[in-house]
Amino acid sequence: MTIDTSLTDPTAQPAEVQSARPTVARASRRRLPWGRLALIVAIVVTLGFNSWWYWRDTRTVPDLKTITNWLRSQRSVEAEAALRQILRRSPHDDEARVMLARAIGARGDLIDCARQLHEVPVWSPLKSEALFHEANTYSMLDRAKDAESAWMAIVRDNPLHPAPPKIFHDAAAELLQLLATEDRWDDAFVVLWRAFDEADPADHATLLSWRMRSELERVSYSESIKQLRRYVAADSEDWEGLRALAKAEMAVGLQDDALRHYRACLKGRPEDTRAWRDYLTVLYDMGDQDAWNAELARVPKAAEVEPEIWKFRGIAKEKAGDMAGAAEDYRRAIERSPFIVDYHYRLAMSDERQGNRREALIHRETTRQLREARLDLRTVFADYIQAQDTPTPARKAAIERLAAICRTLGFSRAANEWTRIVADSE
């Protein structure tokens, strides 16, 4: 009798399964060579890539003298390839970086050219020159924000890596021109005094004259608007350029464009103090009372450093009949900027309406002095220009009067420097 072991032996397998086992084993053995082949291929590829990498990083590269000759003979493609190889091995090679920028510029890629110049290490003796060329390259592309950043890096006080005098002077001049175009006089004065500190004493009178001219002569909006449009077209996130464009547009009667651009500025930089100041000024001048009140209520706390914000708040309270609150806001505006005629005039009016006649008289007198000083500045500066070339009593008198006017108007540094010029001449 035949016994069915599958019923008694728990390890027994059905005949079909047992017969399948050799088939699975044979299939596995057939696949193994493909796995080994894939492993061998991977090893070969890795070895080949590492060999190529080693060859690339150890092969002979032309020296900088040879590459310089290539650039002179307009072989910029070969020069660029060799320089990239050098920088791959030595990323901080300042000479190779500057030469690479030159090679890239030769084929017309000015953006990459400027970026390569930016990568020159800060410790390099070539850094100031690289920054200057970087700024000029961005300026050619109408990228004012990037150009300003590079020029400012040269002008900024850096005792460890001071810029050569000529590069410093040229960068300061370009920066002042840009800031004047964008109507950013507070920023321009910072650059002016930095240039004054570095200038030869013989040039001090010229720089002081520029400071006076900035109060008497401003860039024509009909001219600056052309340049500002190019700045904004080249960089949609140049908020200073866009704000300046909006201000110029308002001045030439393009009201809708100006409002649209001011709103774009505030959307891009919600706490931009100057954008809030200019935008509220436009709404106020337009007489749009509802829009002006609504926007004034939205001004962020960060913008409260701007004295015009406090003036506007004072006006709003005055219109609402809160004369005490208005006077307090005008005082806050004066605390932040003590030499503005309009602030003293409005505070004098508020004090009078509240019966504070003594306080009102003080601010009326300040208003008178500031107005007269503004009017006298043009005449006295013209007298100085006439007498500036000769050390005559007339020149000395004009400088002394200029110093007095500057002191009245709050131009303390200018007043001190004019006084020093008189003392030095004696």
PDB file of C-alpha atoms in Angstrom, residues 186-303:
ATOM      1  CA  ASP A 186      19.588 112.911   1.965  1.00  0.00           C
ATOM      2  CA  ASP A 187      21.511 109.921   0.603  1.00  0.00           C
ATOM      3  CA  ALA A 188      23.519 112.191  -1.672  1.00  0.00           C
ATOM      4  CA  PHE A 189      24.658 114.354   1.251  1.00  0.00           C
ATOM      5  CA  VAL A 190      26.047 111.294   3.046  1.00  0.00           C
ATOM      6  CA  VAL A 191      28.145 110.487  -0.034  1.00  0.00           C
ATOM      7  CA  LEU A 192      29.164 114.133  -0.417  1.00  0.00           C
ATOM      8  CA  TRP A 193      30.574 114.364   3.104  1.00  0.00           C
ATOM      9  CA  ARG A 194      32.339 111.035   2.687  1.00  0.00           C
ATOM     10  CA  ALA A 195      33.970 112.447  -0.449  1.00  0.00           C
ATOM     11  CA  PHE A 196      34.739 115.675   1.407  1.00  0.00           C
ATOM     12  CA  ASP A 197      36.621 113.751   4.109  1.00  0.00           C
ATOM     13  CA  GLU A 198      38.777 112.038   1.479  1.00  0.00           C
ATOM     14  CA  ALA A 199      39.315 115.087  -0.743  1.00  0.00           C
ATOM     15  CA  ASP A 200      42.337 117.343  -0.933  1.00  0.00           C
ATOM     16  CA  PRO A 201      41.717 120.544   1.092  1.00  0.00           C
ATOM     17  CA  ALA A 202      42.053 122.517  -2.136  1.00  0.00           C
ATOM     18  CA  ASP A 203      38.848 120.810  -3.351  1.00  0.00           C
ATOM     19  CA  HIS A 204      36.785 121.510  -0.246  1.00  0.00           C
ATOM     20  CA  ALA A 205      35.327 124.781  -1.523  1.00  0.00           C
ATOM     21  CA  THR A 206      34.168 123.034  -4.717  1.00  0.00           C
ATOM     22  CA  LEU A 207      32.379 120.318  -2.732  1.00  0.00           C
ATOM     23  CA  LEU A 208      30.787 122.904  -0.450  1.00  0.00           C
ATOM     24  CA  SER A 209      29.573 124.745  -3.547  1.00  0.00           C
ATOM     25  CA  TRP A 210      27.959 121.514  -4.757  1.00  0.00           C
ATOM     26  CA  ARG A 211      26.185 121.292  -1.386  1.00  0.00           C
ATOM     27  CA  MET A 212      24.809 124.818  -1.856  1.00  0.00           C
ATOM     28  CA  ARG A 213      23.790 124.166  -5.462  1.00  0.00           C
ATOM     29  CA  SER A 214      21.825 121.115  -4.362  1.00  0.00           C
ATOM     30  CA  GLU A 215      19.531 123.489  -2.440  1.00  0.00           C
ATOM     31  CA  LEU A 216      19.180 125.936  -5.335  1.00  0.00           C
ATOM     32  CA  GLU A 217      19.250 123.739  -8.457  1.00  0.00           C
ATOM     33  CA  ARG A 218      17.529 120.409  -8.905  1.00  0.00           C
ATOM     34  CA  VAL A 219      17.445 117.985 -11.834  1.00  0.00           C
ATOM     35  CA  SER A 220      14.585 118.719 -14.241  1.00  0.00           C
ATOM     36  CA  TYR A 221      11.860 116.065 -13.946  1.00  0.00           C
ATOM     37  CA  SER A 222      11.201 116.256 -17.678  1.00  0.00           C
ATOM     38  CA  GLU A 223      14.813 115.138 -18.183  1.00  0.00           C
ATOM     39  CA  SER A 224      15.182 112.635 -15.340  1.00  0.00           C
ATOM     40  CA  ILE A 225      11.965 110.801 -16.248  1.00  0.00           C
ATOM     41  CA  LYS A 226      13.602 109.404 -19.397  1.00  0.00           C
ATOM     42  CA  GLN A 227      16.456 107.844 -17.439  1.00  0.00           C
ATOM     43  CA  LEU A 228      14.184 106.635 -14.634  1.00  0.00           C
ATOM     44  CA  ARG A 229      11.979 104.780 -17.103  1.00  0.00           C
ATOM     45  CA  ARG A 230      15.035 102.907 -18.344  1.00  0.00           C
ATOM     46  CA  TYR A 231      15.999 101.985 -14.780  1.00  0.00           C
ATOM     47  CA  VAL A 232      12.561 100.544 -14.041  1.00  0.00           C
ATOM     48  CA  ALA A 233      12.377  98.726 -17.380  1.00  0.00           C
ATOM     49  CA  ALA A 234      15.736  97.063 -16.665  1.00  0.00           C
ATOM     50  CA  ASP A 235      14.853  96.035 -13.091  1.00  0.00           C
ATOM     51  CA  SER A 236      11.216  95.800 -12.001  1.00  0.00           C
ATOM     52  CA  GLU A 237      12.290  95.572  -8.343  1.00  0.00           C
ATOM     53  CA  ASP A 238      14.287  98.788  -8.299  1.00  0.00           C
ATOM     54  CA  TRP A 239      11.969 100.422  -5.759  1.00  0.00           C
ATOM     55  CA  GLU A 240      14.021 103.602  -5.404  1.00  0.00           C
ATOM     56  CA  GLY A 241      13.971 104.066  -9.157  1.00  0.00           C
ATOM     57  CA  LEU A 242      10.228 103.365  -9.296  1.00  0.00           C
ATOM     58  CA  ARG A 243       9.481 105.839  -6.499  1.00  0.00           C
ATOM     59  CA  ALA A 244      11.571 108.499  -8.225  1.00  0.00           C
ATOM     60  CA  LEU A 245       9.768 107.760 -11.497  1.00  0.00           C
ATOM     61  CA  ALA A 246       6.387 108.202  -9.798  1.00  0.00           C
ATOM     62  CA  LYS A 247       7.505 111.540  -8.369  1.00  0.00           C
ATOM     63  CA  ALA A 248       8.712 112.714 -11.785  1.00  0.00           C
ATOM     64  CA  GLU A 249       5.494 111.519 -13.429  1.00  0.00           C
ATOM     65  CA  MET A 250       3.415 113.499 -10.956  1.00  0.00           C
ATOM     66  CA  ALA A 251       5.525 116.595 -11.617  1.00  0.00           C
ATOM     67  CA  VAL A 252       4.903 116.428 -15.382  1.00  0.00           C
ATOM     68  CA  GLY A 253       1.182 115.721 -15.031  1.00  0.00           C
ATOM     69  CA  LEU A 254       1.045 111.914 -15.412  1.00  0.00           C
ATOM     70  CA  GLN A 255      -1.134 111.478 -12.345  1.00  0.00           C
ATOM     71  CA  ASP A 256      -2.560 108.004 -13.031  1.00  0.00           C
ATOM     72  CA  ASP A 257       0.882 106.551 -13.791  1.00  0.00           C
ATOM     73  CA  ALA A 258       2.310 108.132 -10.653  1.00  0.00           C
ATOM     74  CA  LEU A 259      -0.413 106.688  -8.398  1.00  0.00           C
ATOM     75  CA  ARG A 260      -0.038 103.246  -9.944  1.00  0.00           C
ATOM     76  CA  HIS A 261       3.717 103.282  -9.405  1.00  0.00           C
ATOM     77  CA  TYR A 262       3.468 104.547  -5.824  1.00  0.00           C
ATOM     78  CA  ARG A 263       1.088 101.688  -5.020  1.00  0.00           C
ATOM     79  CA  ALA A 264       3.489  99.223  -6.633  1.00  0.00           C
ATOM     80  CA  CYS A 265       6.292 100.603  -4.440  1.00  0.00           C
ATOM     81  CA  LEU A 266       4.230 100.130  -1.288  1.00  0.00           C
ATOM     82  CA  LYS A 267       3.220  96.631  -2.347  1.00  0.00           C
ATOM     83  CA  GLY A 268       6.876  95.730  -2.946  1.00  0.00           C
ATOM     84  CA  ARG A 269       8.126  97.453   0.218  1.00  0.00           C
ATOM     85  CA  PRO A 270       5.197  98.033   2.626  1.00  0.00           C
ATOM     86  CA  GLU A 271       7.365  99.917   5.140  1.00  0.00           C
ATOM     87  CA  ASP A 272       9.139 102.205   2.662  1.00  0.00           C
ATOM     88  CA  THR A 273       9.170 105.504   4.553  1.00  0.00           C
ATOM     89  CA  ARG A 274       9.842 107.738   1.558  1.00  0.00           C
ATOM     90  CA  ALA A 275       7.229 106.015  -0.592  1.00  0.00           C
ATOM     91  CA  TRP A 276       4.586 106.633   2.088  1.00  0.00           C
ATOM     92  CA  ARG A 277       5.665 110.277   2.374  1.00  0.00           C
ATOM     93  CA  ASP A 278       5.489 110.917  -1.370  1.00  0.00           C
ATOM     94  CA  TYR A 279       2.266 108.949  -1.892  1.00  0.00           C
ATOM     95  CA  LEU A 280       0.431 110.812   0.882  1.00  0.00           C
ATOM     96  CA  THR A 281       1.750 114.117  -0.458  1.00  0.00           C
ATOM     97  CA  VAL A 282       0.278 113.329  -3.887  1.00  0.00           C
ATOM     98  CA  LEU A 283      -3.131 112.388  -2.447  1.00  0.00           C
ATOM     99  CA  TYR A 284      -3.151 115.530  -0.307  1.00  0.00           C
ATOM    100  CA  ASP A 285      -2.200 117.790  -3.217  1.00  0.00           C
ATOM    101  CA  MET A 286      -4.923 116.165  -5.333  1.00  0.00           C
ATOM    102  CA  GLY A 287      -7.516 117.020  -2.687  1.00  0.00           C
ATOM    103  CA  ASP A 288      -8.718 113.430  -2.477  1.00  0.00           C
ATOM    104  CA  GLN A 289      -9.660 113.694   1.193  1.00  0.00           C
ATOM    105  CA  ASP A 290     -11.256 110.259   1.582  1.00  0.00           C
ATOM    106  CA  ALA A 291      -8.372 108.379  -0.054  1.00  0.00           C
ATOM    107  CA  TRP A 292      -5.849 110.470   1.869  1.00  0.00           C
ATOM    108  CA  ASN A 293      -7.497 109.719   5.244  1.00  0.00           C
ATOM    109  CA  ALA A 294      -7.788 106.029   4.416  1.00  0.00           C
ATOM    110  CA  GLU A 295      -4.140 105.707   3.402  1.00  0.00           C
ATOM    111  CA  LEU A 296      -2.930 107.819   6.343  1.00  0.00           C
ATOM    112  CA  ALA A 297      -4.619 105.332   8.684  1.00  0.00           C
ATOM    113  CA  ARG A 298      -2.641 102.491   7.025  1.00  0.00           C
ATOM    114  CA  VAL A 299       0.818 103.973   7.590  1.00  0.00           C
ATOM    115  CA  PRO A 300       2.952 101.347   9.424  1.00  0.00           C
ATOM    116  CA  LYS A 301       4.733 102.175  12.649  1.00  0.00           C
ATOM    117  CA  ALA A 302       8.114 101.783  10.936  1.00  0.00           C
ATOM    118  CA  ALA A 303       7.323 104.837   8.770  1.00  0.00           C
TER     119      ALA A 303
END
